[in-house]
């Protein structure tokens, strides 16, 4: 299967997705927060924050894995996206690294299906027209080189983001 056939764009709430692993757009403490982080912790239950507390935080651009507890997803990969400062503080490389390190954890743990939120595109202020091509391109480059994960979903909470992903996928495919 070619790499394009292994990605999908969906609209909805990532906590509902029955995949091997969902990705959390966390902060350096890994102890919870607002946005998708808050939604994932609420749905997973308190055992998730207890496991996260043992991980010693996470550097920006890196990722760590836990169980999914009460989520339909079996695991959660917690990654920390960059805060947008205008684009001159290595934001693009750090964002790409979030996708690469999360995908690499799928290889290491034998995970076949993963769903990503739009890392850094909420509280952290990354402009979606800059972030979405990085998400899609970095993921495709990884899939070309690796058999796992077999399937990647980009989960968009709102319609604008969903449309942006569809536009970027269509443009890159040409
Ligand atoms: N399902 C899918 N996407 C969601 C959901 C959901 N349930 N909820 C929000 N989004 P954000 P960041 C989208 O702010 O910018 C936290 O407090 C949202 O619309 O969650 O990386 C952390 O603890 C947006 O497109 O993450 C950090 O402190 C995307 O998820 C900080 O926010 C990311 O928005 C991280 O900020």
mmCIF file with all atom_site columns, C-alpha atoms and ligand atoms in Angstrom:
data_model
loop_
_atom_site.group_PDB
_atom_site.id
_atom_site.type_symbol
_atom_site.label_atom_id
_atom_site.label_alt_id
_atom_site.label_comp_id
_atom_site.label_asym_id
_atom_site.label_entity_id
_atom_site.label_seq_id
_atom_site.pdbx_PDB_ins_code
_atom_site.Cartn_x
_atom_site.Cartn_y
_atom_site.Cartn_z
_atom_site.occupancy
_atom_site.B_iso_or_equiv
_atom_site.pdbx_formal_charge
_atom_site.auth_seq_id
_atom_site.auth_comp_id
_atom_site.auth_asym_id
_atom_site.auth_atom_id
_atom_site.pdbx_PDB_model_num
ATOM   1   C CA  . UNK A 1 1   ? 0.000   0.000  0.000  1.00 0.00 ? 1   UNK A CA  1
ATOM   2   C CA  . UNK A 1 2   ? 1.417   3.418  -0.814 1.00 0.00 ? 2   UNK A CA  1
ATOM   3   C CA  . UNK A 1 3   ? 1.893   5.960  1.937  1.00 0.00 ? 3   UNK A CA  1
ATOM   4   C CA  . UNK A 1 4   ? -1.025  8.141  0.792  1.00 0.00 ? 4   UNK A CA  1
ATOM   5   C CA  . UNK A 1 5   ? -3.454  5.249  1.293  1.00 0.00 ? 5   UNK A CA  1
ATOM   6   C CA  . UNK A 1 6   ? -2.299  4.960  4.889  1.00 0.00 ? 6   UNK A CA  1
ATOM   7   C CA  . UNK A 1 7   ? -3.474  8.433  5.973  1.00 0.00 ? 7   UNK A CA  1
ATOM   8   C CA  . UNK A 1 8   ? -6.983  9.785  6.602  1.00 0.00 ? 8   UNK A CA  1
ATOM   9   C CA  . UNK A 1 9   ? -8.406  13.080 7.755  1.00 0.00 ? 9   UNK A CA  1
ATOM   10  C CA  . UNK A 1 10  ? -11.379 12.849 10.123 1.00 0.00 ? 10  UNK A CA  1
ATOM   11  C CA  . UNK A 1 11  ? -13.450 15.381 11.998 1.00 0.00 ? 11  UNK A CA  1
ATOM   12  C CA  . UNK A 1 12  ? -14.382 14.679 15.608 1.00 0.00 ? 12  UNK A CA  1
ATOM   13  C CA  . UNK A 1 13  ? -13.247 14.120 19.156 1.00 0.00 ? 13  UNK A CA  1
ATOM   14  C CA  . UNK A 1 14  ? -10.003 12.164 19.403 1.00 0.00 ? 14  UNK A CA  1
ATOM   15  C CA  . UNK A 1 15  ? -10.964 10.593 22.734 1.00 0.00 ? 15  UNK A CA  1
ATOM   16  C CA  . UNK A 1 16  ? -13.661 8.562  20.952 1.00 0.00 ? 16  UNK A CA  1
ATOM   17  C CA  . UNK A 1 17  ? -11.385 6.891  18.424 1.00 0.00 ? 17  UNK A CA  1
ATOM   18  C CA  . UNK A 1 18  ? -10.846 3.134  18.837 1.00 0.00 ? 18  UNK A CA  1
ATOM   19  C CA  . UNK A 1 19  ? -7.259  3.063  17.620 1.00 0.00 ? 19  UNK A CA  1
ATOM   20  C CA  . UNK A 1 20  ? -4.109  1.512  19.081 1.00 0.00 ? 20  UNK A CA  1
ATOM   21  C CA  . UNK A 1 21  ? -2.873  4.921  20.184 1.00 0.00 ? 21  UNK A CA  1
ATOM   22  C CA  . UNK A 1 22  ? -4.011  8.528  20.295 1.00 0.00 ? 22  UNK A CA  1
ATOM   23  C CA  . UNK A 1 23  ? -1.552  11.386 20.573 1.00 0.00 ? 23  UNK A CA  1
ATOM   24  C CA  . UNK A 1 24  ? -1.894  14.014 23.267 1.00 0.00 ? 24  UNK A CA  1
ATOM   25  C CA  . UNK A 1 25  ? -0.722  17.605 22.694 1.00 0.00 ? 25  UNK A CA  1
ATOM   26  C CA  . UNK A 1 26  ? 0.689   17.921 26.197 1.00 0.00 ? 26  UNK A CA  1
ATOM   27  C CA  . UNK A 1 27  ? 2.972   20.347 28.044 1.00 0.00 ? 27  UNK A CA  1
ATOM   28  C CA  . UNK A 1 28  ? 6.441   19.751 29.519 1.00 0.00 ? 28  UNK A CA  1
ATOM   29  C CA  . UNK A 1 29  ? 5.078   18.580 32.885 1.00 0.00 ? 29  UNK A CA  1
ATOM   30  C CA  . UNK A 1 30  ? 2.824   15.866 31.340 1.00 0.00 ? 30  UNK A CA  1
ATOM   31  C CA  . UNK A 1 31  ? 0.485   16.493 34.270 1.00 0.00 ? 31  UNK A CA  1
ATOM   32  C CA  . UNK A 1 32  ? -2.533  17.616 32.258 1.00 0.00 ? 32  UNK A CA  1
ATOM   33  C CA  . UNK A 1 33  ? -3.923  20.914 31.047 1.00 0.00 ? 33  UNK A CA  1
ATOM   34  C CA  . UNK A 1 34  ? -6.665  22.314 28.821 1.00 0.00 ? 34  UNK A CA  1
ATOM   35  C CA  . UNK A 1 35  ? -7.608  21.598 25.197 1.00 0.00 ? 35  UNK A CA  1
ATOM   36  C CA  . UNK A 1 36  ? -7.108  18.074 23.921 1.00 0.00 ? 36  UNK A CA  1
ATOM   37  C CA  . UNK A 1 37  ? -4.892  17.310 26.943 1.00 0.00 ? 37  UNK A CA  1
ATOM   38  C CA  . UNK A 1 38  ? -7.768  18.030 29.333 1.00 0.00 ? 38  UNK A CA  1
ATOM   39  C CA  . UNK A 1 39  ? -10.208 16.020 27.220 1.00 0.00 ? 39  UNK A CA  1
ATOM   40  C CA  . UNK A 1 40  ? -7.878  12.994 27.115 1.00 0.00 ? 40  UNK A CA  1
ATOM   41  C CA  . UNK A 1 41  ? -7.235  13.055 30.872 1.00 0.00 ? 41  UNK A CA  1
ATOM   42  C CA  . UNK A 1 42  ? -10.948 13.411 31.641 1.00 0.00 ? 42  UNK A CA  1
ATOM   43  C CA  . UNK A 1 43  ? -11.834 10.475 29.408 1.00 0.00 ? 43  UNK A CA  1
ATOM   44  C CA  . UNK A 1 44  ? -8.938  8.248  30.501 1.00 0.00 ? 44  UNK A CA  1
ATOM   45  C CA  . UNK A 1 45  ? -9.456  8.710  34.248 1.00 0.00 ? 45  UNK A CA  1
ATOM   46  C CA  . UNK A 1 46  ? -7.080  9.452  37.101 1.00 0.00 ? 46  UNK A CA  1
ATOM   47  C CA  . UNK A 1 47  ? -4.816  6.475  36.514 1.00 0.00 ? 47  UNK A CA  1
ATOM   48  C CA  . UNK A 1 48  ? -3.463  8.306  33.474 1.00 0.00 ? 48  UNK A CA  1
ATOM   49  C CA  . UNK A 1 49  ? -2.139  11.271 35.442 1.00 0.00 ? 49  UNK A CA  1
ATOM   50  C CA  . UNK A 1 50  ? -0.695  8.830  37.997 1.00 0.00 ? 50  UNK A CA  1
ATOM   51  C CA  . UNK A 1 51  ? 1.317   7.084  35.264 1.00 0.00 ? 51  UNK A CA  1
ATOM   52  C CA  . UNK A 1 52  ? 2.309   10.424 33.709 1.00 0.00 ? 52  UNK A CA  1
ATOM   53  C CA  . UNK A 1 53  ? 3.642   11.606 37.075 1.00 0.00 ? 53  UNK A CA  1
ATOM   54  C CA  . UNK A 1 54  ? 6.235   8.811  36.929 1.00 0.00 ? 54  UNK A CA  1
ATOM   55  C CA  . UNK A 1 55  ? 7.625   9.903  33.562 1.00 0.00 ? 55  UNK A CA  1
ATOM   56  C CA  . UNK A 1 56  ? 9.645   12.926 34.667 1.00 0.00 ? 56  UNK A CA  1
ATOM   57  C CA  . UNK A 1 57  ? 8.095   15.322 32.140 1.00 0.00 ? 57  UNK A CA  1
ATOM   58  C CA  . UNK A 1 58  ? 8.921   15.551 28.457 1.00 0.00 ? 58  UNK A CA  1
ATOM   59  C CA  . UNK A 1 59  ? 11.058  17.905 26.374 1.00 0.00 ? 59  UNK A CA  1
ATOM   60  C CA  . UNK A 1 60  ? 9.523   19.945 23.578 1.00 0.00 ? 60  UNK A CA  1
ATOM   61  C CA  . UNK A 1 61  ? 9.629   17.924 20.355 1.00 0.00 ? 61  UNK A CA  1
ATOM   62  C CA  . UNK A 1 62  ? 9.877   14.595 22.224 1.00 0.00 ? 62  UNK A CA  1
ATOM   63  C CA  . UNK A 1 63  ? 7.214   11.999 23.114 1.00 0.00 ? 63  UNK A CA  1
ATOM   64  C CA  . UNK A 1 64  ? 6.426   9.435  25.814 1.00 0.00 ? 64  UNK A CA  1
ATOM   65  C CA  . UNK A 1 65  ? 3.906   6.587  25.864 1.00 0.00 ? 65  UNK A CA  1
ATOM   66  C CA  . UNK A 1 66  ? 1.408   5.424  28.506 1.00 0.00 ? 66  UNK A CA  1
ATOM   67  C CA  . UNK A 1 67  ? -1.580  3.122  28.664 1.00 0.00 ? 67  UNK A CA  1
ATOM   68  C CA  . UNK A 1 68  ? -5.001  4.438  27.608 1.00 0.00 ? 68  UNK A CA  1
ATOM   69  C CA  . UNK A 1 69  ? -6.942  3.326  30.719 1.00 0.00 ? 69  UNK A CA  1
ATOM   70  C CA  . UNK A 1 70  ? -10.655 4.168  30.195 1.00 0.00 ? 70  UNK A CA  1
ATOM   71  C CA  . UNK A 1 71  ? -10.156 5.376  26.636 1.00 0.00 ? 71  UNK A CA  1
ATOM   72  C CA  . UNK A 1 72  ? -11.119 3.215  23.659 1.00 0.00 ? 72  UNK A CA  1
ATOM   73  C CA  . UNK A 1 73  ? -7.503  3.732  22.535 1.00 0.00 ? 73  UNK A CA  1
ATOM   74  C CA  . UNK A 1 74  ? -5.097  1.221  24.091 1.00 0.00 ? 74  UNK A CA  1
ATOM   75  C CA  . UNK A 1 75  ? -2.290  3.753  24.532 1.00 0.00 ? 75  UNK A CA  1
ATOM   76  C CA  . UNK A 1 76  ? -1.611  7.482  24.646 1.00 0.00 ? 76  UNK A CA  1
ATOM   77  C CA  . UNK A 1 77  ? 1.524   9.086  23.234 1.00 0.00 ? 77  UNK A CA  1
ATOM   78  C CA  . UNK A 1 78  ? 2.168   12.380 24.979 1.00 0.00 ? 78  UNK A CA  1
ATOM   79  C CA  . UNK A 1 79  ? 4.138   14.822 22.892 1.00 0.00 ? 79  UNK A CA  1
ATOM   80  C CA  . UNK A 1 80  ? 4.976   18.457 23.562 1.00 0.00 ? 80  UNK A CA  1
ATOM   81  C CA  . UNK A 1 81  ? 4.659   20.815 20.647 1.00 0.00 ? 81  UNK A CA  1
ATOM   82  C CA  . UNK A 1 82  ? 6.453   24.153 20.400 1.00 0.00 ? 82  UNK A CA  1
ATOM   83  C CA  . UNK A 1 83  ? 4.820   27.395 21.464 1.00 0.00 ? 83  UNK A CA  1
ATOM   84  C CA  . UNK A 1 84  ? 4.575   29.635 18.379 1.00 0.00 ? 84  UNK A CA  1
ATOM   85  C CA  . UNK A 1 85  ? 6.879   32.662 18.738 1.00 0.00 ? 85  UNK A CA  1
ATOM   86  C CA  . UNK A 1 86  ? 6.726   33.869 15.129 1.00 0.00 ? 86  UNK A CA  1
ATOM   87  C CA  . UNK A 1 87  ? 8.672   31.069 13.435 1.00 0.00 ? 87  UNK A CA  1
ATOM   88  C CA  . UNK A 1 88  ? 12.295  31.883 14.253 1.00 0.00 ? 88  UNK A CA  1
ATOM   89  C CA  . UNK A 1 89  ? 12.719  29.694 17.310 1.00 0.00 ? 89  UNK A CA  1
ATOM   90  C CA  . UNK A 1 90  ? 13.013  26.337 15.603 1.00 0.00 ? 90  UNK A CA  1
ATOM   91  C CA  . UNK A 1 91  ? 9.250   25.834 15.786 1.00 0.00 ? 91  UNK A CA  1
ATOM   92  C CA  . UNK A 1 92  ? 9.007   23.967 12.460 1.00 0.00 ? 92  UNK A CA  1
ATOM   93  C CA  . UNK A 1 93  ? 11.755  21.473 13.338 1.00 0.00 ? 93  UNK A CA  1
ATOM   94  C CA  . UNK A 1 94  ? 10.336  20.929 16.832 1.00 0.00 ? 94  UNK A CA  1
ATOM   95  C CA  . UNK A 1 95  ? 6.847   20.348 15.439 1.00 0.00 ? 95  UNK A CA  1
ATOM   96  C CA  . UNK A 1 96  ? 8.144   17.862 12.842 1.00 0.00 ? 96  UNK A CA  1
ATOM   97  C CA  . UNK A 1 97  ? 10.027  16.113 15.634 1.00 0.00 ? 97  UNK A CA  1
ATOM   98  C CA  . UNK A 1 98  ? 6.762   15.635 17.582 1.00 0.00 ? 98  UNK A CA  1
ATOM   99  C CA  . UNK A 1 99  ? 5.325   13.702 14.626 1.00 0.00 ? 99  UNK A CA  1
ATOM   100 C CA  . UNK A 1 100 ? 8.512   11.708 13.981 1.00 0.00 ? 100 UNK A CA  1
ATOM   101 C CA  . UNK A 1 101 ? 9.111   10.703 17.608 1.00 0.00 ? 101 UNK A CA  1
ATOM   102 C CA  . UNK A 1 102 ? 5.441   9.726  18.032 1.00 0.00 ? 102 UNK A CA  1
ATOM   103 C CA  . UNK A 1 103 ? 5.534   7.596  14.871 1.00 0.00 ? 103 UNK A CA  1
ATOM   104 C CA  . UNK A 1 104 ? 8.811   6.029  15.997 1.00 0.00 ? 104 UNK A CA  1
ATOM   105 C CA  . UNK A 1 105 ? 7.101   4.935  19.240 1.00 0.00 ? 105 UNK A CA  1
ATOM   106 C CA  . UNK A 1 106 ? 4.544   3.065  17.093 1.00 0.00 ? 106 UNK A CA  1
ATOM   107 C CA  . UNK A 1 107 ? 7.412   1.153  15.481 1.00 0.00 ? 107 UNK A CA  1
ATOM   108 C CA  . UNK A 1 108 ? 8.982   0.363  18.855 1.00 0.00 ? 108 UNK A CA  1
ATOM   109 C CA  . UNK A 1 109 ? 5.701   -0.790 20.417 1.00 0.00 ? 109 UNK A CA  1
ATOM   110 C CA  . UNK A 1 110 ? 4.233   -2.558 17.373 1.00 0.00 ? 110 UNK A CA  1
ATOM   111 C CA  . UNK A 1 111 ? 1.259   -0.168 17.123 1.00 0.00 ? 111 UNK A CA  1
ATOM   112 C CA  . UNK A 1 112 ? -0.695  -0.302 13.888 1.00 0.00 ? 112 UNK A CA  1
ATOM   113 C CA  . UNK A 1 113 ? -3.181  2.572  14.139 1.00 0.00 ? 113 UNK A CA  1
ATOM   114 C CA  . UNK A 1 114 ? -2.609  6.097  15.464 1.00 0.00 ? 114 UNK A CA  1
ATOM   115 C CA  . UNK A 1 115 ? -4.598  9.329  15.585 1.00 0.00 ? 115 UNK A CA  1
ATOM   116 C CA  . UNK A 1 116 ? -3.015  12.769 15.896 1.00 0.00 ? 116 UNK A CA  1
ATOM   117 C CA  . UNK A 1 117 ? -4.642  16.040 16.946 1.00 0.00 ? 117 UNK A CA  1
ATOM   118 C CA  . UNK A 1 118 ? -3.242  19.224 15.390 1.00 0.00 ? 118 UNK A CA  1
ATOM   119 C CA  . UNK A 1 119 ? -0.299  19.572 17.779 1.00 0.00 ? 119 UNK A CA  1
ATOM   120 C CA  . UNK A 1 120 ? 0.420   23.193 18.839 1.00 0.00 ? 120 UNK A CA  1
ATOM   121 C CA  . UNK A 1 121 ? -2.564  24.565 16.868 1.00 0.00 ? 121 UNK A CA  1
ATOM   122 C CA  . UNK A 1 122 ? -4.625  25.532 19.930 1.00 0.00 ? 122 UNK A CA  1
ATOM   123 C CA  . UNK A 1 123 ? -3.272  27.186 23.075 1.00 0.00 ? 123 UNK A CA  1
ATOM   124 C CA  . UNK A 1 124 ? 0.285   27.121 21.660 1.00 0.00 ? 124 UNK A CA  1
ATOM   125 C CA  . UNK A 1 125 ? -0.769  29.360 18.772 1.00 0.00 ? 125 UNK A CA  1
ATOM   126 C CA  . UNK A 1 126 ? 0.874   27.665 15.754 1.00 0.00 ? 126 UNK A CA  1
ATOM   127 C CA  . UNK A 1 127 ? -0.824  28.979 12.584 1.00 0.00 ? 127 UNK A CA  1
ATOM   128 C CA  . UNK A 1 128 ? -2.698  26.092 10.997 1.00 0.00 ? 128 UNK A CA  1
ATOM   129 C CA  . UNK A 1 129 ? -1.596  26.941 7.454  1.00 0.00 ? 129 UNK A CA  1
ATOM   130 C CA  . UNK A 1 130 ? 2.008   26.460 8.617  1.00 0.00 ? 130 UNK A CA  1
ATOM   131 C CA  . UNK A 1 131 ? 1.445   23.483 10.926 1.00 0.00 ? 131 UNK A CA  1
ATOM   132 C CA  . UNK A 1 132 ? -0.736  21.272 8.724  1.00 0.00 ? 132 UNK A CA  1
ATOM   133 C CA  . UNK A 1 133 ? 1.770   20.849 5.847  1.00 0.00 ? 133 UNK A CA  1
ATOM   134 C CA  . UNK A 1 134 ? 4.457   19.958 8.406  1.00 0.00 ? 134 UNK A CA  1
ATOM   135 C CA  . UNK A 1 135 ? 2.169   17.340 9.975  1.00 0.00 ? 135 UNK A CA  1
ATOM   136 C CA  . UNK A 1 136 ? 1.242   15.752 6.649  1.00 0.00 ? 136 UNK A CA  1
ATOM   137 C CA  . UNK A 1 137 ? 4.682   15.906 5.006  1.00 0.00 ? 137 UNK A CA  1
ATOM   138 C CA  . UNK A 1 138 ? 6.569   14.594 8.047  1.00 0.00 ? 138 UNK A CA  1
ATOM   139 C CA  . UNK A 1 139 ? 4.108   11.725 8.448  1.00 0.00 ? 139 UNK A CA  1
ATOM   140 C CA  . UNK A 1 140 ? 4.269   10.748 4.784  1.00 0.00 ? 140 UNK A CA  1
ATOM   141 C CA  . UNK A 1 141 ? 8.059   10.789 4.807  1.00 0.00 ? 141 UNK A CA  1
ATOM   142 C CA  . UNK A 1 142 ? 7.997   8.473  7.815  1.00 0.00 ? 142 UNK A CA  1
ATOM   143 C CA  . UNK A 1 143 ? 5.448   6.077  6.302  1.00 0.00 ? 143 UNK A CA  1
ATOM   144 C CA  . UNK A 1 144 ? 7.488   5.703  3.129  1.00 0.00 ? 144 UNK A CA  1
ATOM   145 C CA  . UNK A 1 145 ? 10.373  4.432  5.277  1.00 0.00 ? 145 UNK A CA  1
ATOM   146 C CA  . UNK A 1 146 ? 8.429   2.286  7.796  1.00 0.00 ? 146 UNK A CA  1
ATOM   147 C CA  . UNK A 1 147 ? 5.775   -0.449 7.759  1.00 0.00 ? 147 UNK A CA  1
ATOM   148 C CA  . UNK A 1 148 ? 4.330   0.726  11.074 1.00 0.00 ? 148 UNK A CA  1
ATOM   149 C CA  . UNK A 1 149 ? 2.053   2.398  11.801 1.00 0.00 ? 149 UNK A CA  1
ATOM   150 C CA  . UNK A 1 150 ? -0.179  0.956  9.096  1.00 0.00 ? 150 UNK A CA  1
ATOM   151 C CA  . UNK A 1 151 ? -2.750  3.732  9.368  1.00 0.00 ? 151 UNK A CA  1
ATOM   152 C CA  . UNK A 1 152 ? -2.580  7.361  10.546 1.00 0.00 ? 152 UNK A CA  1
ATOM   153 C CA  . UNK A 1 153 ? -5.620  9.545  11.189 1.00 0.00 ? 153 UNK A CA  1
ATOM   154 C CA  . UNK A 1 154 ? -5.446  13.314 11.543 1.00 0.00 ? 154 UNK A CA  1
ATOM   155 C CA  . UNK A 1 155 ? -8.313  14.120 13.886 1.00 0.00 ? 155 UNK A CA  1
ATOM   156 C CA  . UNK A 1 156 ? -9.709  17.633 13.471 1.00 0.00 ? 156 UNK A CA  1
ATOM   157 C CA  . UNK A 1 157 ? -11.870 19.104 16.160 1.00 0.00 ? 157 UNK A CA  1
ATOM   158 C CA  . UNK A 1 158 ? -13.441 21.744 13.960 1.00 0.00 ? 158 UNK A CA  1
ATOM   159 C CA  . UNK A 1 159 ? -14.478 22.220 10.360 1.00 0.00 ? 159 UNK A CA  1
ATOM   160 C CA  . UNK A 1 160 ? -11.840 24.851 9.465  1.00 0.00 ? 160 UNK A CA  1
ATOM   161 C CA  . UNK A 1 161 ? -9.036  22.542 10.473 1.00 0.00 ? 161 UNK A CA  1
ATOM   162 C CA  . UNK A 1 162 ? -10.647 19.599 8.673  1.00 0.00 ? 162 UNK A CA  1
ATOM   163 C CA  . UNK A 1 163 ? -10.854 21.648 5.477  1.00 0.00 ? 163 UNK A CA  1
ATOM   164 C CA  . UNK A 1 164 ? -7.247  22.802 5.818  1.00 0.00 ? 164 UNK A CA  1
ATOM   165 C CA  . UNK A 1 165 ? -6.006  19.203 6.134  1.00 0.00 ? 165 UNK A CA  1
ATOM   166 C CA  . UNK A 1 166 ? -8.054  18.137 3.123  1.00 0.00 ? 166 UNK A CA  1
ATOM   167 C CA  . UNK A 1 167 ? -6.667  21.040 1.098  1.00 0.00 ? 167 UNK A CA  1
ATOM   168 C CA  . UNK A 1 168 ? -3.071  20.261 2.067  1.00 0.00 ? 168 UNK A CA  1
ATOM   169 C CA  . UNK A 1 169 ? -3.455  16.544 1.326  1.00 0.00 ? 169 UNK A CA  1
ATOM   170 C CA  . UNK A 1 170 ? -4.978  17.322 -2.077 1.00 0.00 ? 170 UNK A CA  1
ATOM   171 C CA  . UNK A 1 171 ? -2.195  19.821 -2.901 1.00 0.00 ? 171 UNK A CA  1
ATOM   172 C CA  . UNK A 1 172 ? 0.667   17.569 -1.812 1.00 0.00 ? 172 UNK A CA  1
ATOM   173 C CA  . UNK A 1 173 ? -0.810  14.622 -3.716 1.00 0.00 ? 173 UNK A CA  1
ATOM   174 C CA  . UNK A 1 174 ? -0.703  16.460 -7.048 1.00 0.00 ? 174 UNK A CA  1
HETATM 175 N N1  . LIG B 2 .   ? -10.136 16.048 19.902 1.00 0.00 ? 1   LIG B N1  1
HETATM 176 C C1  . LIG B 2 .   ? -9.384  16.461 18.851 1.00 0.00 ? 1   LIG B C1  1
HETATM 177 N N2  . LIG B 2 .   ? -8.804  17.655 18.783 1.00 0.00 ? 1   LIG B N2  1
HETATM 178 C C2  . LIG B 2 .   ? -8.983  18.490 19.838 1.00 0.00 ? 1   LIG B C2  1
HETATM 179 C C3  . LIG B 2 .   ? -9.748  18.147 20.978 1.00 0.00 ? 1   LIG B C3  1
HETATM 180 C C4  . LIG B 2 .   ? -10.338 16.859 20.982 1.00 0.00 ? 1   LIG B C4  1
HETATM 181 N N3  . LIG B 2 .   ? -11.067 16.444 22.007 1.00 0.00 ? 1   LIG B N3  1
HETATM 182 N N4  . LIG B 2 .   ? -9.739  19.215 21.834 1.00 0.00 ? 1   LIG B N4  1
HETATM 183 C C5  . LIG B 2 .   ? -9.007  20.185 21.258 1.00 0.00 ? 1   LIG B C5  1
HETATM 184 N N5  . LIG B 2 .   ? -8.560  19.759 20.046 1.00 0.00 ? 1   LIG B N5  1
HETATM 185 P P1  . LIG B 2 .   ? -4.503  22.340 22.193 1.00 0.00 ? 1   LIG B P1  1
HETATM 186 P P2  . LIG B 2 .   ? -1.607  22.871 21.910 1.00 0.00 ? 1   LIG B P2  1
HETATM 187 C C6  . LIG B 2 .   ? -7.720  20.457 19.064 1.00 0.00 ? 1   LIG B C6  1
HETATM 188 O O1  . LIG B 2 .   ? -4.722  23.687 22.741 1.00 0.00 ? 1   LIG B O1  1
HETATM 189 O O2  . LIG B 2 .   ? -1.874  24.041 21.043 1.00 0.00 ? 1   LIG B O2  1
HETATM 190 C C7  . LIG B 2 .   ? -2.867  22.205 26.926 1.00 0.00 ? 1   LIG B C7  1
HETATM 191 O O3  . LIG B 2 .   ? -3.302  22.962 28.022 1.00 0.00 ? 1   LIG B O3  1
HETATM 192 C C8  . LIG B 2 .   ? -7.703  21.959 19.085 1.00 0.00 ? 1   LIG B C8  1
HETATM 193 O O4  . LIG B 2 .   ? -8.842  22.462 18.374 1.00 0.00 ? 1   LIG B O4  1
HETATM 194 O O5  . LIG B 2 .   ? -5.172  21.187 22.854 1.00 0.00 ? 1   LIG B O5  1
HETATM 195 O O6  . LIG B 2 .   ? -0.526  21.903 21.507 1.00 0.00 ? 1   LIG B O6  1
HETATM 196 C C9  . LIG B 2 .   ? -1.574  21.454 27.184 1.00 0.00 ? 1   LIG B C9  1
HETATM 197 O O7  . LIG B 2 .   ? -1.462  21.031 28.543 1.00 0.00 ? 1   LIG B O7  1
HETATM 198 C C10 . LIG B 2 .   ? -6.415  22.248 18.330 1.00 0.00 ? 1   LIG B C10 1
HETATM 199 O O8  . LIG B 2 .   ? -6.634  22.169 16.930 1.00 0.00 ? 1   LIG B O8  1
HETATM 200 O O9  . LIG B 2 .   ? -2.901  21.950 22.186 1.00 0.00 ? 1   LIG B O9  1
HETATM 201 C C11 . LIG B 2 .   ? -0.543  22.472 26.841 1.00 0.00 ? 1   LIG B C11 1
HETATM 202 O O10 . LIG B 2 .   ? -0.293  23.357 27.904 1.00 0.00 ? 1   LIG B O10 1
HETATM 203 C C12 . LIG B 2 .   ? -5.511  21.072 18.730 1.00 0.00 ? 1   LIG B C12 1
HETATM 204 O O11 . LIG B 2 .   ? -6.382  20.098 19.324 1.00 0.00 ? 1   LIG B O11 1
HETATM 205 C C13 . LIG B 2 .   ? -1.163  23.231 25.693 1.00 0.00 ? 1   LIG B C13 1
HETATM 206 O O12 . LIG B 2 .   ? -2.574  23.089 25.856 1.00 0.00 ? 1   LIG B O12 1
HETATM 207 C C14 . LIG B 2 .   ? -4.430  21.416 19.722 1.00 0.00 ? 1   LIG B C14 1
HETATM 208 O O13 . LIG B 2 .   ? -4.896  22.359 20.648 1.00 0.00 ? 1   LIG B O13 1
HETATM 209 C C15 . LIG B 2 .   ? -0.800  22.630 24.362 1.00 0.00 ? 1   LIG B C15 1
HETATM 210 O O14 . LIG B 2 .   ? -1.278  23.451 23.339 1.00 0.00 ? 1   LIG B O14 1
#
